[in-house]
Coordinates of C-alpha atoms in Angstrom, one line a residue:
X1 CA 37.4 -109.1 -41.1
X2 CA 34.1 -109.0 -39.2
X3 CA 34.6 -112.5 -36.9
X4 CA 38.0 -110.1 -35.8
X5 CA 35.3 -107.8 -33.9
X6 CA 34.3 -111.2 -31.7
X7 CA 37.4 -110.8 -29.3
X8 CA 37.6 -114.0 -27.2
X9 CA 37.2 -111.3 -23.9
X10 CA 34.6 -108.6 -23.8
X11 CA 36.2 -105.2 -24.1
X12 CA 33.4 -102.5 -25.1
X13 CA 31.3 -101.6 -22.4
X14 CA 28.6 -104.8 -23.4
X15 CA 26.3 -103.3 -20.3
X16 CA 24.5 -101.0 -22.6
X17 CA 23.6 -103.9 -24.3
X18 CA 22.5 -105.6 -21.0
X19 CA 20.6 -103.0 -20.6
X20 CA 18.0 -103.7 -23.2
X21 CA 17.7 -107.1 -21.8
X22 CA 16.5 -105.7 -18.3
X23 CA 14.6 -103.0 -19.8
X24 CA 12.8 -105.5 -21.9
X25 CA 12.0 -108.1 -18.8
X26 CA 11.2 -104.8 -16.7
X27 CA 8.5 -103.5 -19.6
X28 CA 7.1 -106.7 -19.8
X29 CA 6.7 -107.6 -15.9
X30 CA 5.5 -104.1 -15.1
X31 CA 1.9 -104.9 -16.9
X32 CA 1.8 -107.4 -13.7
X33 CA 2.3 -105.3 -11.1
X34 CA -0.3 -105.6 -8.0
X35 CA -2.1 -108.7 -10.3
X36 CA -1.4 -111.1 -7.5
X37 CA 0.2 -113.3 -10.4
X38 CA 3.5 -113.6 -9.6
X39 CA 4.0 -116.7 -11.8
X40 CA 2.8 -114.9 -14.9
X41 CA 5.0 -111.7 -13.9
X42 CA 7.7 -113.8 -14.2
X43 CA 7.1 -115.3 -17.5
X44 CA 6.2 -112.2 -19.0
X45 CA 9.9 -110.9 -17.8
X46 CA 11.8 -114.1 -19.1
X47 CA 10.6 -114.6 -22.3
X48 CA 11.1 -110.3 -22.9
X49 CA 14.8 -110.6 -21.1
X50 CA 15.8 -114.2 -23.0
X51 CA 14.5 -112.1 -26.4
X52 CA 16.9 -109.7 -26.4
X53 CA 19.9 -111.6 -24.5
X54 CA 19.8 -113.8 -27.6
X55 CA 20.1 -110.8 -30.2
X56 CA 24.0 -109.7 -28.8
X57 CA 27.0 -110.6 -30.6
X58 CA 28.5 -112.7 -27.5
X59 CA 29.2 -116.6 -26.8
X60 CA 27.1 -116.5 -23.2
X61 CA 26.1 -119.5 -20.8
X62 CA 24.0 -118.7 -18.3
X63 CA 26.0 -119.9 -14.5
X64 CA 23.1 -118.4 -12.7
X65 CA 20.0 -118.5 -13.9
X66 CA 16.6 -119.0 -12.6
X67 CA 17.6 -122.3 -12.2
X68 CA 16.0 -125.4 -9.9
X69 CA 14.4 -123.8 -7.9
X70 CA 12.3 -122.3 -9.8
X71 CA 11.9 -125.1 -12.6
X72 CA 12.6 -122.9 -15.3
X73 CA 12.0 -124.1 -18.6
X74 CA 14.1 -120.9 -19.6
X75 CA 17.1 -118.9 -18.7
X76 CA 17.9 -122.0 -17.0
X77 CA 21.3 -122.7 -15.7
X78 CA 23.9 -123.9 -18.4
X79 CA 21.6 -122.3 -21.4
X80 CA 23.4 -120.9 -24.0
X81 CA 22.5 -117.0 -24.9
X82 CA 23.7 -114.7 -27.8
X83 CA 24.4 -114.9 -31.0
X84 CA 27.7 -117.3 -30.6
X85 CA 29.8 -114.9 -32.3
X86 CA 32.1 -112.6 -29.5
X87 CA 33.6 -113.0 -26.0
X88 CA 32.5 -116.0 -24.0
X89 CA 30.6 -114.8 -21.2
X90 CA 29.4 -116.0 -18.0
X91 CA 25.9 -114.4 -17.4
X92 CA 24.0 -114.4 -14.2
X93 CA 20.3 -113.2 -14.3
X94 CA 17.2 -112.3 -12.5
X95 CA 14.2 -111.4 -14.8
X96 CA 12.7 -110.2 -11.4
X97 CA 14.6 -109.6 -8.2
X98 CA 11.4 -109.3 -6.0
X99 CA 8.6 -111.0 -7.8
X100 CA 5.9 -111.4 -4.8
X101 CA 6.8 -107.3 -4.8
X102 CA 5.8 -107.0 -8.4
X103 CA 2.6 -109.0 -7.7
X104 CA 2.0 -107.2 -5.0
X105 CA 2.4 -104.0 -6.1
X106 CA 4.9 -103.1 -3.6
X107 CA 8.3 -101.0 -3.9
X108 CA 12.0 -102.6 -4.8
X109 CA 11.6 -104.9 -7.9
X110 CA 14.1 -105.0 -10.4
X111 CA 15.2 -107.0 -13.4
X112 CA 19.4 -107.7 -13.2
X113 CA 21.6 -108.9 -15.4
X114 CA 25.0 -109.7 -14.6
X115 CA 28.5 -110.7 -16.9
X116 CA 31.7 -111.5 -16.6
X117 CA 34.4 -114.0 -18.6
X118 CA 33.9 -117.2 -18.7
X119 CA 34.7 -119.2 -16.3
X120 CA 35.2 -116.4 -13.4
X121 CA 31.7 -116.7 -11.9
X122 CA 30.9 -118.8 -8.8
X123 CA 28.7 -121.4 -9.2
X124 CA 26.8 -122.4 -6.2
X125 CA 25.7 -125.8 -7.8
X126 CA 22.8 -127.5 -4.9
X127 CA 23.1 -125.1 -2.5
X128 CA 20.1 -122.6 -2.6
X129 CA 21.0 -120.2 0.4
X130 CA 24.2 -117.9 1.7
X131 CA 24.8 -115.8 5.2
X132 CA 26.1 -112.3 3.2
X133 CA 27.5 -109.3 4.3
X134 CA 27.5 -106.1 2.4
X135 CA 28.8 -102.9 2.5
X136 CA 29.7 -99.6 0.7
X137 CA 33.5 -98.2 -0.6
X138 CA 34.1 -96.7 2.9
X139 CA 33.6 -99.8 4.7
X140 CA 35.3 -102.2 3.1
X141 CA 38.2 -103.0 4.7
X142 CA 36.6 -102.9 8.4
X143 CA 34.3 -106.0 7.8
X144 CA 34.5 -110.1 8.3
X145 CA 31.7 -112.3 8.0
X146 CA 32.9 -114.3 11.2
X147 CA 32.9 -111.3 13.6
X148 CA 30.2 -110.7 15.4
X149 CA 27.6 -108.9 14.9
X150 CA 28.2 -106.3 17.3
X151 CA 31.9 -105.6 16.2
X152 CA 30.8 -105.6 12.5
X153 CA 28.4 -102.6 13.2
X154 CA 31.2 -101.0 15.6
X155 CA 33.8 -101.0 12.6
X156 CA 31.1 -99.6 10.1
X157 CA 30.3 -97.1 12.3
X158 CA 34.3 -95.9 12.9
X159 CA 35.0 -96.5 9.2
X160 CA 32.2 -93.9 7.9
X161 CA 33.0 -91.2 11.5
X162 CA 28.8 -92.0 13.1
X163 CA 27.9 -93.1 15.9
X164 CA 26.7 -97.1 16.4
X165 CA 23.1 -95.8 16.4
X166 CA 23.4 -93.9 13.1
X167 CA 24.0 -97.1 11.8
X168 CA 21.8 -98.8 9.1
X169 CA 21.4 -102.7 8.6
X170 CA 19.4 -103.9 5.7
X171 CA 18.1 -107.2 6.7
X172 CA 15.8 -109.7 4.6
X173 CA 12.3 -110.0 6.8
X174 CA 12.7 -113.7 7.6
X175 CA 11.9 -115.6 10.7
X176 CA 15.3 -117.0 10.4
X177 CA 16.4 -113.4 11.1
X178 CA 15.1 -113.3 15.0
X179 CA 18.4 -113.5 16.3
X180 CA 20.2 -111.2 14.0
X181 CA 17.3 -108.4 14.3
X182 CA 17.5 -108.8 18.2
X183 CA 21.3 -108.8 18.4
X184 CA 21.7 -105.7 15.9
X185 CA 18.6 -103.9 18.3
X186 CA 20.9 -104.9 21.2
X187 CA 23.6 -103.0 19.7
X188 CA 22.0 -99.8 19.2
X189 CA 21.6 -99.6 15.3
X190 CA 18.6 -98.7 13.2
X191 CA 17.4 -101.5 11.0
X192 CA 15.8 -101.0 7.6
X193 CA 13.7 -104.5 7.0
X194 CA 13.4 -105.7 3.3
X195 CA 9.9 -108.0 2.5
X196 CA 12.0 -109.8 -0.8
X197 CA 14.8 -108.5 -3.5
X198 CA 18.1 -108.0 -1.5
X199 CA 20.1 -107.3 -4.5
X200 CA 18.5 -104.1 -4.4
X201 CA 18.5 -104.0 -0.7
X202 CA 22.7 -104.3 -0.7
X203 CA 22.9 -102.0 -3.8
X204 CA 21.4 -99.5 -0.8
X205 CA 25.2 -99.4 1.0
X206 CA 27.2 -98.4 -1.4
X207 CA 24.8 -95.3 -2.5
X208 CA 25.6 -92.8 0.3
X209 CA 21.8 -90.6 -0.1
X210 CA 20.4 -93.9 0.5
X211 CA 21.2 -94.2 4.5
X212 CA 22.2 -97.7 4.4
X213 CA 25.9 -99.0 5.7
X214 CA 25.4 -102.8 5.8
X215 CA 23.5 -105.8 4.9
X216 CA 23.3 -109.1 7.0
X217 CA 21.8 -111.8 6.8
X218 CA 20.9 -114.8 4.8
X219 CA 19.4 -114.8 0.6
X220 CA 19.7 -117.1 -2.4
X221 CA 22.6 -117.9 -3.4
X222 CA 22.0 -116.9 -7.0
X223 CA 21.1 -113.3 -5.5
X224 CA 24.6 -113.6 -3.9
X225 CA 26.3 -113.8 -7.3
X226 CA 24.8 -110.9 -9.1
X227 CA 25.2 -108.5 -6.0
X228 CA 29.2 -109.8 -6.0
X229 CA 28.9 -108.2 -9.8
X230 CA 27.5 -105.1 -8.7
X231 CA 29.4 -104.3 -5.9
X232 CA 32.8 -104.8 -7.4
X233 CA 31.5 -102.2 -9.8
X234 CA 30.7 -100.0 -6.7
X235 CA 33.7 -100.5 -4.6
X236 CA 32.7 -101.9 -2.0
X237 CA 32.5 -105.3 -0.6
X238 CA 30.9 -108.1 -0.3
X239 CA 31.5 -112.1 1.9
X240 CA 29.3 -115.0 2.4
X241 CA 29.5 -118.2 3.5
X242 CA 27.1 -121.0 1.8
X243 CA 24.2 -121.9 4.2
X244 CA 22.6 -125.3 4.4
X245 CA 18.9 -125.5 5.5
X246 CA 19.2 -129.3 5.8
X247 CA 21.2 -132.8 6.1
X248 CA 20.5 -133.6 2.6
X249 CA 21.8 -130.3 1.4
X250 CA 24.8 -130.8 3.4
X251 CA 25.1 -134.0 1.6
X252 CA 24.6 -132.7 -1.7
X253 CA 26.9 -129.7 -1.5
X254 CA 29.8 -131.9 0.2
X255 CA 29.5 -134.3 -2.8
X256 CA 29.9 -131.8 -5.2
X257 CA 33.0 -130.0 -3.8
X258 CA 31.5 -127.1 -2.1
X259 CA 32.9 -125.9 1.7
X260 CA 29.9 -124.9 3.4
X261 CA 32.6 -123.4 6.2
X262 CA 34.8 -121.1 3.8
X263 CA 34.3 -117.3 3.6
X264 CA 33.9 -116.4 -0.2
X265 CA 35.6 -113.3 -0.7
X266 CA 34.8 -111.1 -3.3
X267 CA 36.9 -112.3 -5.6
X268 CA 35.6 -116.4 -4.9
X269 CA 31.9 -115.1 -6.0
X270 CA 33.5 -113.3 -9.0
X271 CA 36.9 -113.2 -10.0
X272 CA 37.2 -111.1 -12.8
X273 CA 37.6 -107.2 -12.7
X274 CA 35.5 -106.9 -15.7
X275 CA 32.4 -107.4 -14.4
X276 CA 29.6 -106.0 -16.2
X277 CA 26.0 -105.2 -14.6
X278 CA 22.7 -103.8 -15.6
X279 CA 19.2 -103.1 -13.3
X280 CA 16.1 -101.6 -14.5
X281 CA 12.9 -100.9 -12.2
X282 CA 9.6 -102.6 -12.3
X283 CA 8.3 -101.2 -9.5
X284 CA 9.3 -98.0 -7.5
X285 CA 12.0 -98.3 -4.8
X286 CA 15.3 -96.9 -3.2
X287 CA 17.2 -97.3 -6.0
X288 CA 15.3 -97.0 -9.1
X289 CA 12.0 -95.8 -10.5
X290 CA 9.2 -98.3 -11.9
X291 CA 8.1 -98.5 -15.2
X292 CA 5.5 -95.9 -15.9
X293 CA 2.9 -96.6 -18.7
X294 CA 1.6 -93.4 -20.1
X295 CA -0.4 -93.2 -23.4
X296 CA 1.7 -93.8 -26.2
X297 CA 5.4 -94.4 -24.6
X298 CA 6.4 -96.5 -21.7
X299 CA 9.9 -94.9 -19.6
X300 CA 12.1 -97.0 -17.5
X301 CA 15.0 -96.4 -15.1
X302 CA 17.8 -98.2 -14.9
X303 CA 21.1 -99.0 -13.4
X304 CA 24.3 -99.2 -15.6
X305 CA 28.4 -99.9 -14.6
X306 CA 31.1 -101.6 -15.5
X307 CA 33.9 -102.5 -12.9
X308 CA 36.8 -102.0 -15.4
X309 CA 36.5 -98.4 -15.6
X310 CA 34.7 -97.9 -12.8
X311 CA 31.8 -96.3 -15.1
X312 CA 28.3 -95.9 -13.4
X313 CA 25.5 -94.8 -15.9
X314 CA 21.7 -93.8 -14.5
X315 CA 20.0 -94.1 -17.7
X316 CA 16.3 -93.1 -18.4
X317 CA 14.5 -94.5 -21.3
X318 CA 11.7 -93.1 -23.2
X319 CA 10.2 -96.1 -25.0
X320 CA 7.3 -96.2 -27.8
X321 CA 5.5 -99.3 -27.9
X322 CA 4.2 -99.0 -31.4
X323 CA 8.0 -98.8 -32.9
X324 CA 8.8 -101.4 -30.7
X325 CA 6.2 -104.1 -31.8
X326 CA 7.4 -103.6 -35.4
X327 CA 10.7 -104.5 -34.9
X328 CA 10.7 -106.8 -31.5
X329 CA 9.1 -110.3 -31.2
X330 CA 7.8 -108.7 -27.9
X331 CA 4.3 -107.8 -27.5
X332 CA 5.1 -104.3 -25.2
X333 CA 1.4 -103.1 -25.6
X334 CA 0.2 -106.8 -24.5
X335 CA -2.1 -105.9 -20.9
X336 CA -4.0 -108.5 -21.2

């Protein structure tokens, strides 16, 4: 009667449960923040997220993962997570979206986790880098990845009723950007330049308060997936097209399959429309608050939705360390 519960497909809102999983990387990165350790940051944040991934009913393999370039001896792409009893998942993760931020001490980290049915996430195999463009619900019909940039900014600008110069590009602070940054100055829009994390930096155009319309440029690739996740859930919209840095790159992509001149739509990077998401703070930005550490409870803010029903939760969490270390295999009070 019980294995009846473990539907092949997810089909209670599993985010919540995500949600402990990016809470608990968040919690345990936080202690890092402004330590100029960004290696241990991250550690501290994969061990806490791969902990509580492991404790949900679900059949999960991570397709994006921190994966090789990052040598991660964890949450490695093609890892199995969960318990092995319930749907089988895809699951896309970033224990830290931002983690020179965190050991930095500056704003816009988050932890992320994304899911979605097997088979139905993109998997970028070799190919570490993708051109993206971004926007919110209001644009998303307006925009194409081989326009230029002048005519993508024009259409934004029509589609939400502003002018060209009320128009806000996120862009990644890259010298590979030069050209992009002088082209979208050229055209009379304001740019809002990101140091890192620009899965928070395109969660910025579909959140109207924010003052963000689009994001250009080009990011990882595994960044590129868990965005697609989160803005399906948003409505808005999201295409890319795989960037090589390299001719071995370009070798290695053609041999395994991968077009590095298609567009990926929305539906290529994920092409299910039951796409799960979760993001929790580490540090304070745009989006989300940090973790704060006060005396005897930690609170965290997070990010919660689910594209099926178009649900979008804000949920803050007031968390006592104590209780926690009783019944986690976390340290939470470990500062060390």
């Amino acid at each position: 009667m019980i294995d009846q519960e473990y539907d092949k497909t997810p089909d209670r809102n599993m985010a919540l449960e995500f949600c402990r999983g990016t809470e608990a990387a968040a919690l345990a990165a936080g202690r890092w923040m402004g330590r100029g350790d960004k290696i241990a940051a991250d550690g501290a944040a994969v061990n806490a997220m791969r902990y509580m991934l492991n404790t949900i009913h679900m059949d999960g393999m991570v397709v994006i993962g921190e994966g090789e370039k990052d040598e991660a001896p964890m949450l490695f792409n093609g890892e199995k997570l969960g318990t092995g009893k319930g749907p089988k998942v895809d699951i896309a993760v970033d224990p830290i979206d931002g983690t020179r931020l965190t050991a930095l001490g500056l704003s816009g980290a988050i932890s992320v986790v994304a899911m979605a049915p097997s088979g139905t996430m993109f998997d970028p195999k070799c190919v570490f880098y993708m051109d993206k463009l971004v926007v919110g619900p209001e644009a998303k019909d307006v925009v194409d990845i081989e326009a230029s940039v002048e005519e993508n900014i024009a259409n934004v600008a029509k589609a939400k009723s502003k002018d060209v110069c009320d128009v806000t590009v996120v862009v990644l602070d890259r010298p590979r950007h030069s050209d992009l940054i002088a082209r979208i100055r050229a055209a009379g829009a304001r740019i809002k330049l990101i140091p890192d994390g620009d899965i928070g930096g395109a969660l910025l155009t579909c959140k109207s308060d924010r003052g963000a319309d689009i994001l250009m440029g080009i990011g990882g690739t595994p960044e590129a997936v868990i965005t697609a996740c989160a803005i399906k859930a948003l409505g808005g919209n999201m295409q890319g097209k795989l960037w090589v840095k390299n001719d071995d790159e370009m070798m290695c992509a053609t041999g395994q399959g991968l077009d590095v001149n298609k567009v990926l739509l929305l539906d290529d990077l994920v092409s299910s429309d039951d796409v799960f998401f979760s993001a929790t703070g580490i540090t304070d930005g745009d989006f989300l608050s940090g973790v704060r550490y006060e005396s005897d409870r930690i609170v965290t803010s997070s990010l919660v939705m689910r594209s099926k029903s178009g649900t979008v939760r804000y949920v803050e969490a007031i968390h006592r360390p104590k209780k926690l270390d009783a019944i986690s295999g976390i340290d939470y009070k470990d500062c060390r």
